[in-house]
Amino acid sequence: MGEPSELDQKFDSLRFNQVPLTTFDTLPDDILVGIFGFLNLRDQTRLAACCSRFHSINQSKVAKKLDAVVAFWGERHQYVNTYESYMALKKARCWNRQPTDDYELTIDESFFAHGQTNTLEIKVKPNHDRPYLLLSHLFKTLQYASLDIYFADSERNNALLFRSLISGRKLKDCSLTIKFGRAMFEDIGSTRELLLELPTMKCLQLNWVYWGINSDSLETEVITDGILLYLVDHSTEELIVGEGDCSLQGLLHVHHKLIVSECKHVEVTVRREVAQEFVQKIMRHSYETVQVHQGKLSQHEGNGIAMSRLIITKRQYDINYEFL
């Protein structure tokens, strides 16, 4: 027989020499952290409970993956649904019945370091600065796919909290819902400025009650031609807003923007005569790329002006690849 080949020699060395097996105890930390990062929080907890090596991983290096993070801040009590939120607020002495000094209201931001959640839901009722000071720091590094936020008032501290929740994040694939329980007339200008700061996002929905005081016009509404056009340009999928002071010319600009932009669906409530004229004008031109429907009829809450819901949708075409 001839000399053994190089491949045979390597095979023999593997057969006759003891090769150490790879186990959890021999894996480096960065690989374990990578494995942990693919799991949700419940599976991470279970694995850490049955494997001492996983239990010893520095948790600050591992991304916490949560289904939903919910925080409620009322006048008399606060509620959170996650252990991280509870421990952070407890450490900041937020559960004390007695007044707390401001210097004690310090949030440990490490509780949500590298954290991710499908939904971040926040409801704030009081109109003071404590929710802003605490929640803005608590969720500073938390990444979310959907933000649902409710403010009882449209005052300054709530706007600051909202800005902190959207800053430093990539929101192009995120959905955002903003609700105002009471919207004050003097806050209309600042709210418009806030909307013009919104980055590009997937879906945006705005809800609020009436802003003005028995006006004969809709000049007090937050949504104007310019605001609506900006929001359409910064929504890649869907934009749903309430009543707006929109003109026929402004709606035509929105219609054209919908044709050339990524946005596929827009809903807004405008004066009934404006909605009817807009629909008739679009129907006369027989646009094929965008469908327009006149929806539910209503009356403006403040002054009884006849209103109508407009639903503007970009048609989706199926591509036949056999002819490409």
XYZ file of C-alpha atoms in Angstrom:
324
model
C 0.000 0.000 0.000
C 1.136 3.530 -0.754
C 1.633 6.464 1.529
C -1.565 7.748 3.268
C -2.971 10.939 1.806
C -3.049 14.228 3.684
C -6.825 13.891 4.137
C -6.414 10.405 5.654
C -3.816 11.724 8.075
C -6.170 14.502 9.263
C -9.008 11.999 9.683
C -6.786 9.662 11.731
C -5.708 12.535 13.954
C -9.349 13.306 14.723
C -10.089 9.629 15.424
C -7.189 8.861 17.715
C -6.719 12.205 19.457
C -9.119 13.512 22.049
C -10.852 16.620 20.733
C -12.579 18.673 23.457
C -16.334 19.033 22.954
C -17.858 22.502 22.788
C -20.298 23.114 25.658
C -21.989 26.133 27.227
C -19.166 26.206 29.764
C -16.548 26.658 27.038
C -18.358 29.206 24.852
C -17.121 32.810 25.153
C -19.415 35.466 26.594
C -20.007 37.266 23.292
C -21.487 34.118 21.720
C -23.705 33.504 24.751
C -24.884 37.109 24.636
C -25.713 36.660 20.948
C -27.765 33.533 21.708
C -29.545 35.331 24.543
C -30.303 38.277 22.270
C -32.455 36.138 19.952
C -34.767 35.113 22.814
C -37.655 36.999 24.362
C -37.560 37.908 28.047
C -39.574 34.880 29.184
C -37.276 32.407 27.400
C -34.224 34.266 28.702
C -35.529 33.880 32.255
C -36.216 30.164 31.788
C -32.810 29.476 30.276
C -31.043 31.426 33.011
C -32.916 29.414 35.647
C -31.673 26.053 34.328
C -28.164 26.974 33.170
C -25.709 28.598 35.558
C -23.544 29.877 32.701
C -26.417 31.827 31.186
C -27.387 33.023 34.640
C -23.916 34.525 35.068
C -24.108 36.640 31.887
C -23.946 40.357 32.459
C -27.592 41.253 31.868
C -26.742 44.809 30.847
C -25.200 43.398 27.640
C -28.324 41.479 26.660
C -31.249 43.054 24.821
C -34.511 42.718 26.748
C -37.313 41.805 24.342
C -40.818 42.576 25.593
C -44.257 42.284 24.033
C -45.618 45.455 25.643
C -44.509 48.095 28.129
C -47.391 49.989 29.747
C -47.142 52.988 32.074
C -50.023 54.919 33.647
C -49.390 58.122 35.603
C -52.419 59.425 37.484
C -52.979 62.050 40.145
C -53.008 59.549 43.017
C -51.279 56.438 41.736
C -48.965 55.081 39.072
C -49.025 51.755 37.272
C -46.414 49.871 35.272
C -46.585 46.345 33.870
C -42.911 45.362 33.774
C -40.397 44.487 36.444
C -37.874 46.932 34.985
C -40.314 49.854 35.169
C -41.386 48.993 38.703
C -37.847 48.671 40.038
C -36.739 51.921 38.406
C -39.656 53.909 39.830
C -39.296 52.227 43.213
C -35.612 53.148 43.321
C -36.572 56.744 42.504
C -38.986 56.704 45.481
C -42.003 57.350 43.255
C -44.287 55.147 45.323
C -44.049 57.322 48.433
C -47.316 58.884 49.575
C -45.483 61.866 50.972
C -44.011 64.629 48.758
C -40.612 63.649 47.402
C -37.689 66.000 46.958
C -36.691 66.553 43.355
C -33.142 65.360 43.932
C -34.504 61.928 44.859
C -36.382 61.620 41.574
C -33.469 60.086 39.693
C -34.102 57.230 37.277
C -31.549 54.475 36.742
C -31.513 54.246 32.931
C -29.795 50.835 32.957
C -33.077 48.993 33.616
C -34.012 49.278 29.934
C -30.503 49.337 28.472
C -30.608 47.687 25.023
C -34.332 47.018 25.576
C -36.869 46.380 22.805
C -40.657 46.167 22.886
C -43.398 45.696 20.333
C -45.625 48.310 22.008
C -44.887 51.213 24.341
C -48.132 52.547 25.824
C -48.145 55.606 28.099
C -51.099 57.425 29.678
C -50.469 60.667 31.569
C -53.211 62.531 33.456
C -51.615 65.192 35.716
C -50.219 68.358 34.149
C -47.001 68.720 36.131
C -43.386 67.950 35.303
C -42.892 64.717 37.282
C -44.036 62.286 34.540
C -41.744 64.048 32.083
C -38.754 64.001 34.455
C -39.132 60.291 35.204
C -40.663 58.581 32.172
C -38.454 60.383 29.663
C -35.359 58.967 31.396
C -36.902 55.551 32.096
C -37.635 54.906 28.403
C -34.694 56.870 27.002
C -33.010 53.847 25.390
C -36.090 51.631 24.920
C -36.716 50.834 21.247
C -40.320 50.204 20.168
C -42.285 49.180 17.082
C -45.442 51.011 18.152
C -45.939 54.033 20.448
C -49.414 54.707 21.853
C -49.468 57.799 24.046
C -52.388 59.567 25.744
C -52.253 63.002 27.380
C -55.137 64.393 29.427
C -53.921 67.906 28.561
C -51.905 69.489 25.771
C -49.618 71.396 28.109
C -45.875 71.998 27.826
C -44.501 69.135 29.961
C -46.426 66.549 27.948
C -44.929 67.941 24.749
C -41.466 67.627 26.298
C -42.173 64.003 27.234
C -43.350 63.246 23.702
C -40.230 64.813 22.178
C -38.031 62.662 24.426
C -39.847 59.512 23.286
C -39.224 60.135 19.577
C -35.740 61.645 19.721
C -32.709 59.505 18.917
C -34.804 56.749 17.334
C -35.313 55.463 13.803
C -39.099 55.487 13.380
C -39.501 54.716 9.672
C -40.913 51.259 10.474
C -42.837 52.371 13.586
C -46.494 53.215 14.195
C -47.458 56.202 16.337
C -50.771 57.089 17.994
C -51.201 60.396 19.856
C -54.362 61.174 21.837
C -55.279 64.373 23.677
C -58.127 64.268 26.194
C -58.384 68.056 26.514
C -56.677 70.324 24.038
C -56.351 73.955 25.076
C -56.727 76.848 22.633
C -53.440 78.425 23.753
C -51.545 75.207 22.955
C -52.581 75.013 19.286
C -49.474 76.786 17.983
C -47.058 74.661 20.011
C -48.884 71.478 18.981
C -48.541 72.406 15.313
C -44.819 72.973 15.859
C -44.614 69.570 17.537
C -46.234 67.836 14.557
C -43.826 69.543 12.169
C -40.937 67.955 14.107
C -42.146 64.398 13.502
C -39.686 62.234 11.544
C -40.701 59.809 8.816
C -42.713 56.899 10.230
C -44.843 54.014 9.016
C -48.259 54.950 10.419
C -49.538 57.995 12.297
C -52.887 58.450 14.021
C -53.970 61.645 15.835
C -57.011 61.956 18.098
C -58.215 64.918 20.163
C -61.332 66.732 21.323
C -62.413 70.147 20.091
C -59.778 72.855 20.480
C -61.634 76.133 20.002
C -64.405 78.047 21.764
C -67.620 78.322 19.670
C -65.901 79.759 16.621
C -67.783 80.345 13.372
C -64.880 78.905 11.411
C -62.361 76.097 11.773
C -59.328 78.332 12.132
C -58.657 76.864 15.581
C -58.091 73.330 14.284
C -54.585 71.923 14.505
C -54.655 70.279 11.078
C -54.203 72.853 8.311
C -53.221 72.424 4.655
C -49.519 72.739 5.464
C -49.639 70.396 8.474
C -51.570 67.724 6.562
C -49.209 67.887 3.587
C -46.173 67.538 5.882
C -47.670 64.520 7.678
C -48.533 62.795 4.384
C -44.963 63.319 3.228
C -43.653 61.764 6.475
C -45.965 58.710 6.614
C -44.901 55.704 4.558
C -48.090 53.654 5.024
C -51.051 55.356 6.687
C -52.143 58.732 8.099
C -55.370 59.094 10.110
C -56.253 62.463 11.665
C -59.373 64.152 13.022
C -61.028 67.372 11.917
C -58.988 69.841 9.917
C -59.247 73.338 8.510
C -58.370 72.220 4.981
C -59.162 73.959 1.699
C -59.923 72.441 -1.691
C -56.535 73.519 -3.011
C -54.800 71.999 0.012
C -56.585 68.665 -0.490
C -55.582 68.652 -4.158
C -51.954 69.092 -3.089
C -52.385 66.161 -0.677
C -53.888 64.076 -3.500
C -50.887 64.784 -5.728
C -48.462 64.086 -2.868
C -50.133 60.713 -2.299
C -49.478 59.775 -5.930
C -45.741 60.490 -5.792
C -44.958 59.619 -2.148
C -44.760 56.349 -0.201
C -47.954 57.019 1.777
C -50.847 54.750 0.770
C -53.837 55.817 2.892
C -55.075 59.159 4.321
C -58.180 59.965 6.381
C -59.236 63.476 7.430
C -62.529 65.206 8.304
C -63.172 68.555 6.559
C -66.090 70.888 5.801
C -68.804 69.006 3.946
C -68.933 71.386 0.981
C -65.130 71.199 0.605
C -65.245 67.391 0.706
C -68.017 67.243 -1.916
C -66.225 69.636 -4.260
C -62.964 67.708 -3.845
C -64.601 64.347 -4.627
C -66.392 65.763 -7.688
C -63.188 67.295 -9.031
C -61.244 64.062 -8.595
C -64.041 62.004 -10.190
C -64.142 64.306 -13.237
C -60.457 63.709 -13.871
C -60.842 59.906 -13.411
C -57.591 59.352 -11.537
C -56.683 55.653 -11.625
C -53.869 55.621 -9.109
C -55.811 57.060 -6.147
C -59.333 56.283 -4.913
C -61.356 58.910 -3.014
C -64.409 58.178 -0.849
C -66.651 60.500 1.129
C -67.311 58.790 4.439
C -69.273 59.521 7.608
C -71.130 62.839 7.892
C -70.943 64.737 11.181
C -71.151 68.154 12.811
C -68.286 70.129 14.294
C -68.450 69.846 18.080
C -67.856 73.523 18.762
C -70.179 75.248 16.317
C -72.253 72.707 14.417
C -70.513 73.172 11.038
C -71.368 70.290 8.691
C -68.347 68.003 8.302
C -67.511 64.977 6.179
C -64.891 62.256 6.402
C -62.533 61.917 3.429
C -60.790 58.606 2.730
C -58.027 58.798 0.136
C -56.332 55.515 -0.804
C -53.610 54.683 -3.297
C -54.490 51.678 -5.421
C -52.207 48.655 -5.243
C -51.539 46.932 -8.551
C -50.525 43.299 -8.967
C -47.465 42.956 -11.212
C -47.505 40.130 -13.753
C -43.859 39.090 -13.982
C -44.488 36.926 -17.091
C -44.435 40.057 -19.250
C -41.350 41.663 -17.661
